[in-house]
Amino acid sequence: MKLRKLMFVLPNLFTVTSIFCGFYAITLCSGEAEPVQLYQAALAILFAMFFDGFDGRVARLTKTQSDFGMQLDSLADVMSFGAAPALLVYKWALAPMGFWGLFISFAFMACGAMRLARFNVLAMRNPHGGGGGFFVGLPIPLAAGVLVSLIISHHVASQGEALSDSARLPVAVAVGALSLLMVSTVRYRTFKDARPSRKLALVFMVMALTGAFIAQRFHPAWVLVTYFFAYLLMGLVESAVSVRSRLASRKVGAVAAVAVAAGLDEDDDEDSEPNATTDDGPAFL
C-alpha cells in the first residue's frame, strides 16, 4: 500500500522539476541579463520541456493519473512555458520596443494561460480525460519550444552576439502568431496513440536524414528550429485540409438537399395538375 502511494508521487516529481527549470530560467533573465545568460535560460526551458513530456507518460504507465496531477501540470506549464519564455523573449528581443514589446510578451503568457484553462475544461467534460488524437490549439510547451529553439540557434550561430535591431520586428510578429495559435481551434496531433510500425520508422528516418542534412549543409543549431516549425506547419496544413473537406462535404450536402427539394416540388406539381377527364366529364372545355 505504501509503495502504491509513493508511485503517485513519482509523476509529480517530474512536474515539480519542470517548475524548477522554469523558475531558474526566470532568475537568469532578471536584471541586466547577458546573451549567455539568456542562452542558459533557454536551455533551462528546454529541460523543462523534457520533464513535462515525461510526467504524463509516467502517470499513464504507473496508472497514477489524478485531478491533482492535472492541475499541478497546468500550473507548471504557466510557469515554465508561459511566464519564463515571455520574460526570456522580452529580454532577448522585445525590450527595446517599449510598451509594444511588453504587451506582446504579456500576450504570449496570457494566451498560454487561456489555452491551458480551455484544455482543463475540455478534459473535465471528456469522459476519457484530456486524452485524444489531437490538441485544440497549439500546445503551450510547443509554442515555448519554437521561441527557445530560435534563441538557442541564434546564440550558437552568432557566437553569443546580441540580436540585431532589424530582427526584432520579425520576432515580435512570430510571438504574436504563436499567441494566436494557442487560443485558436487549429488541431495538432498528440502522438499519444503512436505505436511502432513501418510507417513510424519511415517518418523517423526521414526526420533523421533531414536533420543530418541541415546540420551538415547549414548549422546544427538549426535542426531544432526545423523540427519545431515542421510540427507547427503540420498542424496548419492538416487543419486547412480538414476545413476544405468539411466545406466540400457541406457543398455536396447542400446540392443534394436542393435536388431532393426540387424533386419533391415536381411531384407536388404533378399531383396537383387537373386531369383532362373525370367521372363527371371533361374538366375544361
XYZ file of C-alpha atoms in Angstrom:
285
model
C 0.000 0.000 0.000
C 2.812 2.420 0.873
C 4.569 1.603 -2.399
C 1.381 2.409 -4.279
C 1.160 5.789 -2.566
C 4.778 6.516 -3.431
C 4.029 5.799 -7.087
C 1.573 8.731 -7.094
C 4.458 10.997 -6.082
C 6.669 9.926 -8.995
C 4.951 11.810 -11.863
C 4.552 14.866 -9.633
C 8.314 14.901 -9.078
C 8.804 15.308 -12.828
C 6.282 18.172 -12.809
C 7.958 19.927 -9.870
C 11.336 19.570 -11.611
C 9.814 21.265 -14.651
C 8.685 24.114 -12.377
C 12.206 24.439 -11.005
C 13.644 24.712 -14.520
C 11.163 27.464 -15.351
C 11.948 29.304 -12.130
C 15.668 29.018 -12.812
C 15.133 30.457 -16.301
C 13.301 33.433 -14.792
C 16.143 34.113 -12.344
C 18.622 34.081 -15.231
C 16.530 36.618 -17.161
C 16.128 39.025 -14.258
C 18.204 42.192 -14.162
C 20.618 43.110 -16.924
C 20.874 39.656 -18.460
C 23.766 38.990 -20.813
C 23.328 36.925 -24.020
C 24.989 33.922 -22.375
C 22.502 34.070 -19.500
C 19.600 34.219 -21.937
C 21.062 31.203 -23.694
C 21.252 29.325 -20.384
C 17.652 30.315 -19.629
C 16.578 28.891 -22.995
C 18.357 25.637 -22.169
C 16.584 25.525 -18.794
C 13.201 25.830 -20.529
C 14.265 23.093 -22.929
C 14.978 20.826 -19.952
C 11.580 21.808 -18.520
C 10.010 20.519 -21.744
C 11.821 17.214 -21.253
C 10.461 16.752 -17.716
C 6.999 17.960 -18.714
C 6.883 15.408 -21.500
C 7.618 12.566 -19.115
C 5.288 13.321 -16.196
C 2.144 12.387 -18.108
C 3.730 9.288 -19.591
C 4.938 8.152 -16.185
C 1.451 8.705 -14.761
C -0.148 6.637 -17.523
C 2.485 3.925 -17.213
C 2.021 3.606 -13.442
C -1.753 4.267 -13.682
C -1.479 7.149 -11.221
C -3.403 9.828 -13.139
C -5.259 12.209 -10.825
C -7.021 15.566 -10.859
C -4.293 16.910 -8.590
C -1.635 15.928 -11.129
C -3.563 17.583 -13.967
C -3.924 20.861 -12.062
C -0.286 20.812 -10.958
C 0.808 20.190 -14.533
C -1.205 23.190 -15.745
C 0.344 25.451 -13.103
C 3.781 24.167 -14.058
C 3.098 24.933 -17.725
C 2.063 28.505 -16.891
C 5.344 28.981 -15.036
C 7.778 27.119 -17.310
C 6.209 27.688 -20.748
C 4.234 30.881 -20.201
C 5.953 33.282 -17.807
C 9.546 32.108 -18.376
C 9.527 32.220 -22.223
C 7.601 35.510 -22.209
C 10.227 37.143 -19.984
C 13.012 35.493 -21.965
C 11.831 36.737 -25.357
C 11.192 40.181 -23.866
C 14.782 40.415 -22.635
C 16.169 38.862 -25.823
C 14.346 40.856 -28.480
C 11.334 42.925 -27.428
C 12.565 45.182 -24.612
C 13.785 47.968 -26.984
C 10.268 48.144 -28.482
C 8.932 49.727 -25.298
C 5.249 49.278 -24.492
C 4.526 47.130 -27.546
C 7.328 44.745 -26.681
C 5.965 44.403 -23.157
C 2.412 43.927 -24.432
C 3.386 41.245 -26.971
C 5.360 39.354 -24.339
C 2.424 39.523 -21.930
C 0.029 38.397 -24.685
C 2.085 35.240 -25.129
C 1.756 34.377 -21.429
C -1.934 35.331 -21.267
C -2.859 33.292 -24.359
C -0.938 30.340 -22.963
C -2.870 30.556 -19.675
C -6.201 30.741 -21.538
C -5.209 27.779 -23.680
C -4.454 25.725 -20.557
C -7.763 26.751 -18.960
C -9.632 25.641 -22.079
C -7.760 22.337 -22.087
C -8.738 21.685 -18.451
C -12.400 22.452 -19.172
C -12.438 20.110 -22.176
C -10.653 17.430 -20.149
C -13.274 17.610 -17.391
C -16.108 17.352 -19.911
C -14.498 14.447 -21.731
C -15.092 11.070 -20.027
C -11.665 9.936 -21.238
C -9.936 12.957 -19.718
C -7.575 15.091 -21.743
C -6.505 12.271 -23.984
C -7.210 12.105 -27.677
C -5.580 12.167 -31.034
C -5.456 15.959 -31.373
C -4.872 19.093 -29.310
C -7.199 22.062 -29.835
C -4.812 24.941 -30.372
C -1.033 24.914 -30.307
C 0.183 23.369 -27.013
C 1.975 25.903 -24.840
C 5.138 23.755 -24.468
C 5.462 23.640 -28.259
C 4.923 27.402 -28.543
C 7.652 27.924 -25.960
C 9.818 25.410 -27.820
C 9.644 27.487 -31.003
C 10.913 30.573 -29.159
C 13.562 28.630 -27.260
C 14.867 26.980 -30.431
C 15.223 30.384 -32.091
C 17.158 31.796 -29.131
C 19.457 28.772 -28.856
C 20.170 28.629 -32.584
C 20.827 32.369 -32.778
C 23.241 32.275 -29.835
C 25.186 29.336 -31.243
C 25.217 30.532 -34.845
C 26.148 34.136 -33.957
C 28.701 33.067 -31.336
C 26.980 34.901 -28.499
C 26.241 38.214 -30.197
C 23.144 40.224 -29.310
C 20.130 40.201 -31.601
C 20.257 42.847 -34.338
C 17.639 45.606 -34.425
C 16.380 44.512 -37.845
C 15.351 41.121 -36.442
C 13.214 42.465 -33.579
C 10.088 43.105 -35.654
C 10.038 39.579 -37.198
C 10.442 38.127 -33.695
C 7.534 40.249 -32.452
C 5.367 39.016 -35.338
C 6.348 35.414 -34.565
C 5.472 35.816 -30.880
C 2.097 37.319 -31.809
C 1.380 34.483 -34.252
C 2.249 31.848 -31.649
C -0.049 33.573 -29.158
C -2.961 33.463 -31.596
C -2.292 29.841 -32.495
C -2.510 28.829 -28.836
C -6.049 30.204 -28.491
C -7.129 29.128 -31.981
C -9.026 25.963 -32.929
C -6.208 24.623 -35.110
C -5.776 20.917 -34.357
C -2.350 19.476 -33.587
C -1.538 15.806 -33.248
C -0.762 14.467 -29.778
C 1.048 11.286 -30.977
C -0.184 9.579 -27.789
C -1.512 6.636 -29.775
C 1.659 6.184 -31.825
C 2.818 2.568 -31.964
C 5.951 1.043 -33.518
C 5.275 0.419 -37.201
C 6.927 0.651 -40.606
C 5.253 3.982 -41.273
C 6.544 5.413 -37.992
C 10.015 4.064 -38.693
C 9.943 5.683 -42.148
C 8.896 9.041 -40.668
C 11.643 8.811 -38.066
C 14.212 8.006 -40.771
C 13.107 10.974 -42.886
C 13.367 13.273 -39.862
C 16.834 11.962 -39.003
C 18.082 12.370 -42.574
C 16.588 15.870 -42.792
C 18.256 16.850 -39.537
C 21.589 15.450 -40.691
C 21.346 17.354 -43.984
C 20.537 20.649 -42.259
C 23.321 20.163 -39.714
C 25.862 19.485 -42.436
C 24.645 21.988 -45.015
C 23.849 24.913 -42.687
C 24.403 24.621 -38.926
C 23.494 22.013 -36.277
C 21.725 24.719 -34.262
C 19.010 24.982 -36.935
C 17.953 21.334 -36.594
C 15.840 22.055 -33.512
C 14.232 25.039 -35.244
C 13.357 22.867 -38.228
C 11.676 20.201 -36.118
C 9.560 22.698 -34.164
C 8.493 24.605 -37.263
C 7.700 21.339 -39.055
C 5.252 20.447 -36.260
C 3.845 23.974 -36.403
C 3.229 23.786 -40.150
C 1.899 20.229 -39.960
C -0.975 21.356 -37.760
C -1.781 24.291 -40.043
C -1.768 22.110 -43.164
C -3.875 19.363 -41.594
C -6.406 21.907 -40.317
C -6.601 23.571 -43.732
C -7.210 20.204 -45.405
C -9.839 19.345 -42.782
C -11.671 22.657 -43.299
C -11.587 22.176 -47.061
C -13.019 18.668 -46.727
C -15.807 19.932 -44.483
C -16.700 22.725 -46.890
C -16.733 20.260 -49.787
C -18.968 17.831 -47.890
C -21.329 20.651 -46.910
C -21.482 21.809 -50.526
C -22.314 18.300 -51.700
C -24.934 18.009 -48.967
C -26.464 21.354 -49.934
C -26.623 20.349 -53.615
C -28.236 17.040 -52.676
C -30.780 18.816 -50.473
C -31.662 21.231 -53.297
C -32.052 18.315 -55.705
C -34.318 16.464 -53.288
C -36.376 19.597 -52.699
C -36.683 20.165 -56.455
C -37.809 16.567 -56.918
C -40.467 16.944 -54.233
C -41.731 20.144 -55.865
C -42.074 18.372 -59.220
C -44.001 15.546 -57.578
C -46.326 18.052 -55.906
C -46.908 19.817 -59.217
C -47.795 16.538 -60.937
C -50.169 15.583 -58.121
C -51.930 18.969 -58.198
C -52.304 19.167 -62.032
C -56.011 18.704 -63.016
C -56.888 15.627 -65.069
C -58.183 16.047 -68.587
C -61.271 13.933 -67.841
C -63.208 12.980 -64.731
C -66.168 10.850 -63.970
C -68.400 13.877 -64.445
C -66.950 14.702 -67.808
C -64.220 16.998 -69.133
C -62.810 19.307 -66.557
C -62.173 22.062 -69.111
C -63.970 22.760 -72.331
